[in-house]
XYZ file of C-alpha atoms in Angstrom:
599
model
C 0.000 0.000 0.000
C 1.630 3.306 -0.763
C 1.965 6.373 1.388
C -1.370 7.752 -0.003
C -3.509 5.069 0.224
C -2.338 4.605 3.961
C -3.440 7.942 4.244
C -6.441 7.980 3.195
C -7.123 5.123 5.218
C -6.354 6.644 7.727
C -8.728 9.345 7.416
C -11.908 7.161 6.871
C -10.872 5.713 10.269
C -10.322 9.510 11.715
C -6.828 8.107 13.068
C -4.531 10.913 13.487
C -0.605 9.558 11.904
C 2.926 11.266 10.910
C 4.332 10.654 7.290
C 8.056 9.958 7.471
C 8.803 10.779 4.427
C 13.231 11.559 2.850
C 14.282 13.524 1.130
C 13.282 14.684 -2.237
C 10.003 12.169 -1.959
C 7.901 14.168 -2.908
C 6.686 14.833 0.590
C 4.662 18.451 -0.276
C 2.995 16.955 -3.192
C 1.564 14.281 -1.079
C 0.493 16.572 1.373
C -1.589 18.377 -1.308
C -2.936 14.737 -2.387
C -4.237 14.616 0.830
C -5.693 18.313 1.423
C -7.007 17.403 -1.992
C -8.551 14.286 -0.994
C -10.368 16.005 1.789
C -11.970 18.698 -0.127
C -13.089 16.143 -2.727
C -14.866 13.277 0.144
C -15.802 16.014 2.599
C -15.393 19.151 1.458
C -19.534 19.709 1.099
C -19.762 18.848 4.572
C -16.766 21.037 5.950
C -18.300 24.190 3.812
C -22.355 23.221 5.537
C -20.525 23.272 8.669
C -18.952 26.550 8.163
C -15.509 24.903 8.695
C -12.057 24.578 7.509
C -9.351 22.535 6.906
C -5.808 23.700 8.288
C -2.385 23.204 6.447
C 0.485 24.767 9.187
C 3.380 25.250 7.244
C 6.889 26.368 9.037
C 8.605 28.902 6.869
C 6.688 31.863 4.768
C 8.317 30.320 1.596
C 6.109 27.053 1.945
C 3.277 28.735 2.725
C 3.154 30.629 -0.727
C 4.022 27.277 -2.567
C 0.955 25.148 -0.979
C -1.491 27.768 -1.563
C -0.577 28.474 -5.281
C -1.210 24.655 -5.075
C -4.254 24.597 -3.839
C -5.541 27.431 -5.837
C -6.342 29.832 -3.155
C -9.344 27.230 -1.889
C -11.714 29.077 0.510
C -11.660 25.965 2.590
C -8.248 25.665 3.314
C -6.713 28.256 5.776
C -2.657 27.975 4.889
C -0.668 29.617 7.683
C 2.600 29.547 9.466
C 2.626 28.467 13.041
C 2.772 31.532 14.560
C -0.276 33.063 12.599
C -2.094 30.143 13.533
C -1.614 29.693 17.029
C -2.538 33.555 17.665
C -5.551 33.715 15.265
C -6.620 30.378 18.062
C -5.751 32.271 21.216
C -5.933 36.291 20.337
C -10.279 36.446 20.965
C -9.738 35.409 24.671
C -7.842 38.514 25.608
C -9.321 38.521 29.471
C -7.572 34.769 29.659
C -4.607 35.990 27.889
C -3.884 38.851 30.245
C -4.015 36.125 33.269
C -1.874 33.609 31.372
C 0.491 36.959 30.304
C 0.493 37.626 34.296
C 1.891 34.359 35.044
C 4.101 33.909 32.507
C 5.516 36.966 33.720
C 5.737 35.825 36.970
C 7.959 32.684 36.185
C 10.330 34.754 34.480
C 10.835 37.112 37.327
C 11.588 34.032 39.336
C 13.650 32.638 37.227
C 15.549 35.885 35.634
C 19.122 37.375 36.790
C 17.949 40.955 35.593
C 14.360 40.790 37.452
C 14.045 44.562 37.280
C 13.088 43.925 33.522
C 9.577 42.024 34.747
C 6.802 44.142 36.689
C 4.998 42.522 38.904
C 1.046 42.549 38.487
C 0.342 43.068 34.877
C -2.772 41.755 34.729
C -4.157 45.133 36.667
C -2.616 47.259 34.208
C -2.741 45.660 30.596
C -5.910 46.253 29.000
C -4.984 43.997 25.700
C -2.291 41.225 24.683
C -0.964 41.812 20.943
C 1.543 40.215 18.894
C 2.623 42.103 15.481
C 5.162 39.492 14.487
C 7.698 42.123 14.630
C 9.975 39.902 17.100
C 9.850 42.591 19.867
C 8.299 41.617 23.679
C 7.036 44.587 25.496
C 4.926 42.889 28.620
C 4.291 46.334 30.395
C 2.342 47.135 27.078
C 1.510 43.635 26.347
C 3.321 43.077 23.467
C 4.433 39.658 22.816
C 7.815 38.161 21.500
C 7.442 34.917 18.763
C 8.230 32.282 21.456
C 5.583 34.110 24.141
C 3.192 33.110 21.139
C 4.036 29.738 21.335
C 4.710 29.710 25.156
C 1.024 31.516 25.479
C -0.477 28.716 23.288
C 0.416 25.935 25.529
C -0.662 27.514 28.206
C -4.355 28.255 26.402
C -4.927 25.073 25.007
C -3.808 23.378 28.619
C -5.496 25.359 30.665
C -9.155 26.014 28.903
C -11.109 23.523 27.600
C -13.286 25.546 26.125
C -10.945 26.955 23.498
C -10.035 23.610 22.482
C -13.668 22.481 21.784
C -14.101 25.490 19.849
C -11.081 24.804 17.657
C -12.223 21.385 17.336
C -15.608 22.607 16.277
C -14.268 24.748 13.445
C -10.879 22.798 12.255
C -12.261 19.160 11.999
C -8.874 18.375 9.674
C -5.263 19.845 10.853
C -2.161 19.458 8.700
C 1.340 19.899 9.574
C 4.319 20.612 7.030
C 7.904 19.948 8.429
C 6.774 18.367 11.831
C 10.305 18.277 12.735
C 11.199 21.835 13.642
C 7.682 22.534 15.108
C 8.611 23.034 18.498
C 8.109 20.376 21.148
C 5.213 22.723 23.375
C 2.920 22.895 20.097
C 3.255 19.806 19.588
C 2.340 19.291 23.445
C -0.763 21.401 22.860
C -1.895 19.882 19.480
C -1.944 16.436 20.551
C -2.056 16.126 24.366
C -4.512 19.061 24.442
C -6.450 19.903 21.567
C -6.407 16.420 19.781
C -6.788 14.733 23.249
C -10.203 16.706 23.715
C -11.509 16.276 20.076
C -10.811 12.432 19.198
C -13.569 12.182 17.387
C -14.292 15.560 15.910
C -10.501 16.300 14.575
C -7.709 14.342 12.378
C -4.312 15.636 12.848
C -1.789 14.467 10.162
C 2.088 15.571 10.734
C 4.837 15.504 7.178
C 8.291 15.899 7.776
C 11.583 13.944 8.040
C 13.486 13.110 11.883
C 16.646 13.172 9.666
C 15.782 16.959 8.454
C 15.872 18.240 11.868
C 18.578 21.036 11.774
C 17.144 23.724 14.128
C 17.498 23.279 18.138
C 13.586 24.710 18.952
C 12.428 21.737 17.088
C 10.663 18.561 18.234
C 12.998 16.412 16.187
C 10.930 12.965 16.108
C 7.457 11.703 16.962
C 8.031 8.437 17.856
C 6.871 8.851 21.417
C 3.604 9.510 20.210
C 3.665 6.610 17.647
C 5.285 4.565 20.622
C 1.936 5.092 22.670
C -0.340 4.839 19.566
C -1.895 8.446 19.360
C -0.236 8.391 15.978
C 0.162 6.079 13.246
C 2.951 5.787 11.178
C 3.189 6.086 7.427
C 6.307 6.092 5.376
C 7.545 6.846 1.872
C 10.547 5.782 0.488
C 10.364 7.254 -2.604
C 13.060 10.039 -4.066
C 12.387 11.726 -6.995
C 15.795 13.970 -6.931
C 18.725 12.559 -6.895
C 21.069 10.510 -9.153
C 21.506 6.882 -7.802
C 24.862 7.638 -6.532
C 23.316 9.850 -4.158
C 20.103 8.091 -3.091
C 22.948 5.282 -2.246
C 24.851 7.378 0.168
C 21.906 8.540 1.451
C 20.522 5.535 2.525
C 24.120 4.635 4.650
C 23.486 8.029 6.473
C 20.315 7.516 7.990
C 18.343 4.255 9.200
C 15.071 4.044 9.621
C 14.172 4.550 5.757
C 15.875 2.835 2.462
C 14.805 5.207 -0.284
C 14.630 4.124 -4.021
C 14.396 6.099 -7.051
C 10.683 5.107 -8.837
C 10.421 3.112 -11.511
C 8.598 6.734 -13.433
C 11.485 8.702 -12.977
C 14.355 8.197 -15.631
C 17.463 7.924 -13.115
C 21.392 8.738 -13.777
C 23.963 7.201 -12.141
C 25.266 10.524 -11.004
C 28.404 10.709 -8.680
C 29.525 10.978 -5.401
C 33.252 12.257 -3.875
C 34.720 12.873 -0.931
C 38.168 15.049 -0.757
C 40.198 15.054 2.611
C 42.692 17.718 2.891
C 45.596 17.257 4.963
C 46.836 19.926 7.500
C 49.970 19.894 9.682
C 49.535 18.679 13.269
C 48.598 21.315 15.868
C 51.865 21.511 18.075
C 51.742 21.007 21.887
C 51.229 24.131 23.201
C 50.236 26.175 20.086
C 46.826 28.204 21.145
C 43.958 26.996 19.211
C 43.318 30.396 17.420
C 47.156 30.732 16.295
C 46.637 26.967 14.516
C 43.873 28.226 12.818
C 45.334 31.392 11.621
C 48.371 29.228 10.510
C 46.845 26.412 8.443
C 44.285 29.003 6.993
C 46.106 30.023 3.633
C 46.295 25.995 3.219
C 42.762 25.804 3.444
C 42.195 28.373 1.094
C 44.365 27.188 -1.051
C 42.961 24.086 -1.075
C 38.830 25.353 -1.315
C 40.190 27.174 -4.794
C 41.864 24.686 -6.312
C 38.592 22.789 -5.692
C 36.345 25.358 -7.094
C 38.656 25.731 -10.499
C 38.840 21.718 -10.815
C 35.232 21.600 -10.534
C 34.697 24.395 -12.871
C 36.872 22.995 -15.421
C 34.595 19.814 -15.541
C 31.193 22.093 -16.408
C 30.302 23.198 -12.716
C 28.643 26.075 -12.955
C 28.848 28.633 -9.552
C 27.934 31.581 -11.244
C 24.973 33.663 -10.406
C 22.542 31.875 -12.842
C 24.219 28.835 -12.511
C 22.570 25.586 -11.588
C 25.505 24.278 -8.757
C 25.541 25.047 -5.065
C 28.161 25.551 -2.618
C 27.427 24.367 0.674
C 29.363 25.998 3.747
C 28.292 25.416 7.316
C 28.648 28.669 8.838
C 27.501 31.948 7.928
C 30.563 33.912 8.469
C 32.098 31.593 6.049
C 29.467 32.415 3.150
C 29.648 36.447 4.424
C 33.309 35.455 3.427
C 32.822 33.881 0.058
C 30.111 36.400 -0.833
C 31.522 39.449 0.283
C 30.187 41.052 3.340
C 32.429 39.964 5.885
C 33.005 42.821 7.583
C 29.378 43.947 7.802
C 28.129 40.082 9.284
C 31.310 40.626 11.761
C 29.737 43.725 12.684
C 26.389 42.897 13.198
C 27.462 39.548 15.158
C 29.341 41.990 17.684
C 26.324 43.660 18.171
C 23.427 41.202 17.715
C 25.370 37.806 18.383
C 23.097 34.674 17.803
C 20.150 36.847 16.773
C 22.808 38.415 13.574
C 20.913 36.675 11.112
C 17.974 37.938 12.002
C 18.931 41.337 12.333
C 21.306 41.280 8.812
C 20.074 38.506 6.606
C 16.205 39.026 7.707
C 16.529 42.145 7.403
C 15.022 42.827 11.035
C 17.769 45.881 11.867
C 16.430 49.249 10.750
C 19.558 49.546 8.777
C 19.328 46.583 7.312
C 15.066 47.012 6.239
C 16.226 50.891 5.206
C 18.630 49.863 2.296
C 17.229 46.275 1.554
C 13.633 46.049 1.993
C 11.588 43.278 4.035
C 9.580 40.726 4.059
C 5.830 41.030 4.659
C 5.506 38.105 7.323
C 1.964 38.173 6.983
C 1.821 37.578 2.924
C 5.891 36.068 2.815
C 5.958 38.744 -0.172
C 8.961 40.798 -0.395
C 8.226 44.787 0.716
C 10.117 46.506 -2.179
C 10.787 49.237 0.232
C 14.659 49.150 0.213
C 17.763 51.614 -1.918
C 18.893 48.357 -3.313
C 15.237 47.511 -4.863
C 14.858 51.011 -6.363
C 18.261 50.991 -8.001
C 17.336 47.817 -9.450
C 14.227 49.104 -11.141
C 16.624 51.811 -12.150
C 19.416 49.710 -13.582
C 16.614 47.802 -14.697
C 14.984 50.620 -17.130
C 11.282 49.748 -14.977
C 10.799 54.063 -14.530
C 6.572 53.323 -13.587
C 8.259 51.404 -10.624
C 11.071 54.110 -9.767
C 8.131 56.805 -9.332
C 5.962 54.609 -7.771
C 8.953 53.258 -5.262
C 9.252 57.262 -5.193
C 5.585 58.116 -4.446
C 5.258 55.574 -2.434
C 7.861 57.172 0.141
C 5.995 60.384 0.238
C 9.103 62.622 -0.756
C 7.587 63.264 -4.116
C 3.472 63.903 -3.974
C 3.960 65.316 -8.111
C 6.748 63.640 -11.021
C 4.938 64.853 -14.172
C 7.081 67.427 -15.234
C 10.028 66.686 -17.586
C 12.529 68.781 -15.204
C 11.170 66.616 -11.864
C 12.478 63.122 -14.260
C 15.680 64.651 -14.736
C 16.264 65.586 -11.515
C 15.520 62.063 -10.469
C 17.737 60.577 -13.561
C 20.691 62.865 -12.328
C 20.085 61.492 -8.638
C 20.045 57.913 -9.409
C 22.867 58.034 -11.735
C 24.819 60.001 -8.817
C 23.637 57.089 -6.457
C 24.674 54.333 -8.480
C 28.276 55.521 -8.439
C 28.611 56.503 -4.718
C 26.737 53.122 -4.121
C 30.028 51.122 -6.181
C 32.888 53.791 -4.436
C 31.335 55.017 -0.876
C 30.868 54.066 2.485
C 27.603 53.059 3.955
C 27.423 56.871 5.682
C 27.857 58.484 1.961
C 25.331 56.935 1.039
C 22.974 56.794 3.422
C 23.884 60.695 3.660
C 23.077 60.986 0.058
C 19.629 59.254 -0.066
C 18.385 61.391 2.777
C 19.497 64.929 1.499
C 18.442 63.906 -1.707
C 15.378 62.589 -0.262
C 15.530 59.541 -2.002
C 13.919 57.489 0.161
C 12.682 58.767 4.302
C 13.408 56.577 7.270
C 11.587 54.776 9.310
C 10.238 56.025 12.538
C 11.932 53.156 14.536
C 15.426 54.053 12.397
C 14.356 57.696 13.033
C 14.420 56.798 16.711
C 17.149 55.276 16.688
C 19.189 58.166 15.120
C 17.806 60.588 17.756
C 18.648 58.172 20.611
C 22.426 58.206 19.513
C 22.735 62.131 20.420
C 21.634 61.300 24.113
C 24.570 62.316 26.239
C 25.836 58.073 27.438
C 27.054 59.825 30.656
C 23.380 60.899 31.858
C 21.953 57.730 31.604
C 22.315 55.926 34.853
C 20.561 52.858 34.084
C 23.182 50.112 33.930
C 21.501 48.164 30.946
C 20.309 50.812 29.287
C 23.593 51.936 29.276
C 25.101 49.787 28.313
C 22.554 49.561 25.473
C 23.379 53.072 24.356
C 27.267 51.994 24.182
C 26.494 49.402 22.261
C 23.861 50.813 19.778
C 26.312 54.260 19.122
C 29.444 51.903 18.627
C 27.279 49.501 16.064
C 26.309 52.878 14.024
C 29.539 54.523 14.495
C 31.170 51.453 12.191
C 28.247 50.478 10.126
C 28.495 53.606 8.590
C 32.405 53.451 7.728
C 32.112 49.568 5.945
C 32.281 50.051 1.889
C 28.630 50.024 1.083
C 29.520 47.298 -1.826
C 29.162 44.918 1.095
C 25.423 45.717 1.498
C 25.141 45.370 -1.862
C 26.499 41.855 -1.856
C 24.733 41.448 1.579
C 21.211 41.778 -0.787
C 22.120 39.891 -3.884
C 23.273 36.471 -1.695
C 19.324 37.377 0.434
C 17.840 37.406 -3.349
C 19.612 34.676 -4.152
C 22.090 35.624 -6.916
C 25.059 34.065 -5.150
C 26.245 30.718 -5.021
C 26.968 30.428 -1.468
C 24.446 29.532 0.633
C 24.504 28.033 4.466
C 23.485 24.619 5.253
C 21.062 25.798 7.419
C 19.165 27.872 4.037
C 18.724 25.278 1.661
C 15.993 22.565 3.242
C 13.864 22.015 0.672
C 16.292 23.658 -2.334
C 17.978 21.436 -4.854
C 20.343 21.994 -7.414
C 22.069 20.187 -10.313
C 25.438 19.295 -8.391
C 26.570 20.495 -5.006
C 30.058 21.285 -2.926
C 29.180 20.519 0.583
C 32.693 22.129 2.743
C 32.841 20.862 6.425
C 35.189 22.372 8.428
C 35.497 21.242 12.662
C 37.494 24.415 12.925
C 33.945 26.943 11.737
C 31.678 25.940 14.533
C 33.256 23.770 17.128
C 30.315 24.001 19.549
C 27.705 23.164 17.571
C 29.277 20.929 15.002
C 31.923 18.010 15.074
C 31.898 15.865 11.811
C 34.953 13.797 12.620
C 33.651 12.916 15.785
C 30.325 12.210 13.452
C 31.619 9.534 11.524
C 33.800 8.044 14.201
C 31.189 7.958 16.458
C 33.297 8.829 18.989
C 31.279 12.121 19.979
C 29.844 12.054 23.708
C 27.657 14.932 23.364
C 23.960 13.630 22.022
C 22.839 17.237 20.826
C 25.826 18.095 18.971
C 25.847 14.183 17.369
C 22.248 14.953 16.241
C 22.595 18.281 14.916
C 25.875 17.101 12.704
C 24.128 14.052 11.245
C 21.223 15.796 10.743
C 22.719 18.904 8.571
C 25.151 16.542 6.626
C 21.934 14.443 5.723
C 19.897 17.640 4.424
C 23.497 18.989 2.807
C 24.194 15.710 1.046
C 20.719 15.264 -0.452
C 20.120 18.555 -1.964
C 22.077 17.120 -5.096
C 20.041 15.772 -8.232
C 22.933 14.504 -10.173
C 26.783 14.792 -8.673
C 27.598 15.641 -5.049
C 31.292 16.181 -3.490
C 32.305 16.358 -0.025
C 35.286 18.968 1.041
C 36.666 18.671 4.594
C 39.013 21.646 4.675
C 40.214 20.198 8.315
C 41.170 16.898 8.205
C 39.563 13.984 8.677
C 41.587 10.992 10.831
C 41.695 7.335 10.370
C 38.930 6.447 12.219
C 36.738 8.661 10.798
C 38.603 7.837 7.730
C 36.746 4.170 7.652
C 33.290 5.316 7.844
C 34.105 7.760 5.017
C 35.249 5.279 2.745
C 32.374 2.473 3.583
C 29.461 4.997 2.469
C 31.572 6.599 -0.431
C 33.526 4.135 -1.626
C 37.099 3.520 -2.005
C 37.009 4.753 -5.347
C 35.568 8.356 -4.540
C 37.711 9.116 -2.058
C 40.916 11.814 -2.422
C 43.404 13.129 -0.213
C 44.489 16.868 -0.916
């Protein structure tokens, strides 16, 4: 019986169940079989009953691609976690403001700074709100993603009413990449809202345990499964890769043996694995001089690499169809060009840096490279980099709209306003290739180009605040840390920024681990390096099995699974620190003798 038949099974029998299903299986298009199915058996009685059937999905990306799929259906609500759990709790503000209270209270129990927490918020906050803007604000009750998610748990827990309600409305709940859902909604979903609703609600989970590759996740299900409030369905399909691959996929993980179907015409494809060899750390030689010393080696070695590969038809260019794979993002800032400005914004914003640089969640960052709408996924065309494009472009109705649109110019009709604007952008374009972030950013506003944000406009005022007057210790401290971030943001060459927005649109061939679930791409350089990310990361103690530390073990095998299958046709393997004997034997028994080299 395949996947989809177990499915729908399934459903006839309203038993809940979790598809583990590889990757490249075709796991999305299954889960739109199923929606599909749905609408087609009991979609007349879901629309009588004023219902609808839920599809979570966990990034914005997916979202957009499952409801193109399913054609915008009025039945179907298609929403990240986030929007779903709020749109669930938001109408019970009076139980929200209690649940707020307490939550508040456990952190000032549990927090080193409890000055930050007021006591008693449920006598002054007349509403709970979440904006998806990232930023928590209890005293006005404003709440931070995880609060969302913390709230949630509480809810569904705590009031049974809310969860017969949901199961009145959402008789069929879907959930896309199960694996990095994070273990309370999970909690609340089955043990509280499922639990309550047995036979009023089917909950159906699709994802991969092997595809796990962010910590908040719930990894696996098999506790559930284990205790039978989920059934198990698996697919073993892979429509991606090259048999080569699919073959050293199957030695990584263990609980599924993919195989290519018999529909899709299949190429034996490649698969290499190239160990460079670095001098032996000496006795007492600090850890950060050894890596300063062997780094021109490495180098070395990642070029000669890239130029080998290029010279048998890889393409890395922008358009190209190839991928190169590097664990951390400093390394890719490197490759790509805006290492200085990551460095930077690490200082300042340490893990949250991608958020605040690559998101484009810093008012700096939103103010020359646009956002994204979190609400639609769309991308807000709001940024300098999007209206030079339109310019470079020749697109001059989206120049004076991007214009209008900023409210510095209510009137462009006359021929002498376009050639003002021509003469600007022309001046921009250079200063943007030859200045610093400050001569530009100088230029845009004097030329009033494009305005800045009230939060960016805040910021700016908040810099001329004598530091000396402010006796708060954090907020202090704040200050220092918020003057010295602008203070060098605005000496880096602004051609960083620009790099900074053509890897985010994708016009780069770099790209972290962590960015590509889901992506594939004709052939792919995976580089591991134990020197990048030594916390978080240890592939020699991977394949020698020799590492101690469960999380770290997980979190390797897990992002060298999702790296390695990303390739359709030919994949190679670069460890730029070497690899030892032990390790060495693994290797060579998934690879094969014959694709291993030794740089």
């Amino acid at each position: 019986m395949t996947a989809i038949e177990q499915i729908r099974k399934h459903i006839e029998e309203n038993k809940s169940y979790v598809l583990e299903a590889g990757a490249g299986s075709g796991k999305t298009y299954t889960l739109i079989q199923t929606i599909n199915y749905v609408l087609e058996t009991k979609g007349e009685s879901i629309k009588l009953n004023n219902q609808k059937i839920v599809c979570i999905t966990y990034t914005n990306v997916a979202k957009n691609e499952i409801i193109e799929r399913l054609e915008n259906n009025p039945l179907v609500i298609v929403s990240t976690i986030h929007e779903f759990l709020w749109d669930c709790i938001k109408r019970f503000n009076k139980q929200l403001i209690i649940e707020l209270d307490a939550l508040n209270e456990f952190m000032l129990l549990n927090s080193k700074k409890p000055e930050n927490y007021k006591t008693r918020l449920k006598d002054r906050i007349k509403e709970v709100t979440y904006d998806d803007s990232g930023y928590r604000d209890f005293e006005q009750g404003s709440l931070h993603h995880d609060d969302v998610i913390t709230l949630s748990l509480q809810m569904f827990k705590n009031y049974t009413a809310l969860t017969h309600i949901l199961g009145q409305k959402y008789p069929y709940l879907f959930i896309d990449e199960y694996q990095d859902t994070a273990i309370e909604t999970v909690d609340a979903i089955i043990n509280h809202l499922l639990e309550r609703n047995k036979t009023k609600l089917l909950v159906g989970f699709y994802g991969d345990s092997y595809q796990k590759i962010y910590d908040e996740g719930i990894g696996s299900l098999q506790s559930y499964i284990d205790s039978n409030k989920l059934k198990l369905v698996t697919k073993d399909d892979n429509y991606r890769s090259s048999e080569s691959v699919v073959k050293l996929l199957n030695n990584i993980r263990d609980n599924i043996t993919q195989t290519i179907p018999e529909s899709k015409e299949s190429t034996r494809g490649s698969v290499q694995f190239i160990n460079c060899t670095n001098t032996p750390k000496q006795p007492k030689e600090k850890v950060a001089d050894y890596k300063e010393r062997i780094a021109p080696k490495k180098d070395s070695d990642y070029e000669s690499i890239i130029s080998s590969l290029e010279t048998k038809g890889w393409d890395f260019s922008e358009s190209g169809n190839d991928k190169i794979l590097i664990i951390a993002n400093s390394k890719v800032a490197e490759r790509a060009g805006f290492l200085n400005l990551y460095k930077l914004f690490v200082k300042r914003y340490t893990q949250s840096a991608k958020e605040a640089l690559l998101k484009r969640e810093n008012v700096f960052s939103s103010y020359f490279m646009g956002s994204i709408d979190k609400k639609t996924s769309k991308e807000r065309e709001t940024g300098i980099e999007h209206l030079v494009s339109f310019w470079e472009e020749g697109n001059y109705n989206r120049v004076i709209k991007y214009l209008k649109q900023q409210g510095v110019f209510s009137s462009l009709t006359k021929h002498s306003d376009k050639k003002e604007i021509e003469s600007k952008l022309q001046a921009l374009t250079t200063i943007r290739m030859t200045g610093a972030v400050q001569d530009v950013f100088n230029f845009c506003q004097e030329n009033k180009l494009s305005l800045a944000s009230r939060k960016l406009q805040k910021f700016i005022e908040q810099l001329s605040v004598d530091i000396t007057s402010i006796t708060d210790e954090d907020e202090n401290k704040r200050a220092t840390k918020n003057k010295e971030f602008y203070e060098s943001l605005m000496l880096i060459n602004y051609s960083e920024v620009i790099s900074v927005f053509k890897h985010i649109q994708e016009q780069t061939s770099y790209s972290t681990k962590h960015g590509t679930k889901g992506e594939e791409y004709r052939n792919v350089l995976v580089v591991i390096d134990d020197t990048s990310w030594p916390a978080q990361y240890n592939f020699e103690k991977f394949f020698d099995v020799t590492d101690h530390l469960e999380q770290r073990k997980l979190r390797t095998k897990n992002l060298f699974y999702v790296s390695c299958s990303r390739a359709k046709e030919n994949l190679v393997v670069l460890a730029l620190s070497q690899m030892g004997d032990s390790a060495m034997v693994k290797i060579t028994e998934w690879f094969g003798n014959e694709n291993i080299q030794t740089l």
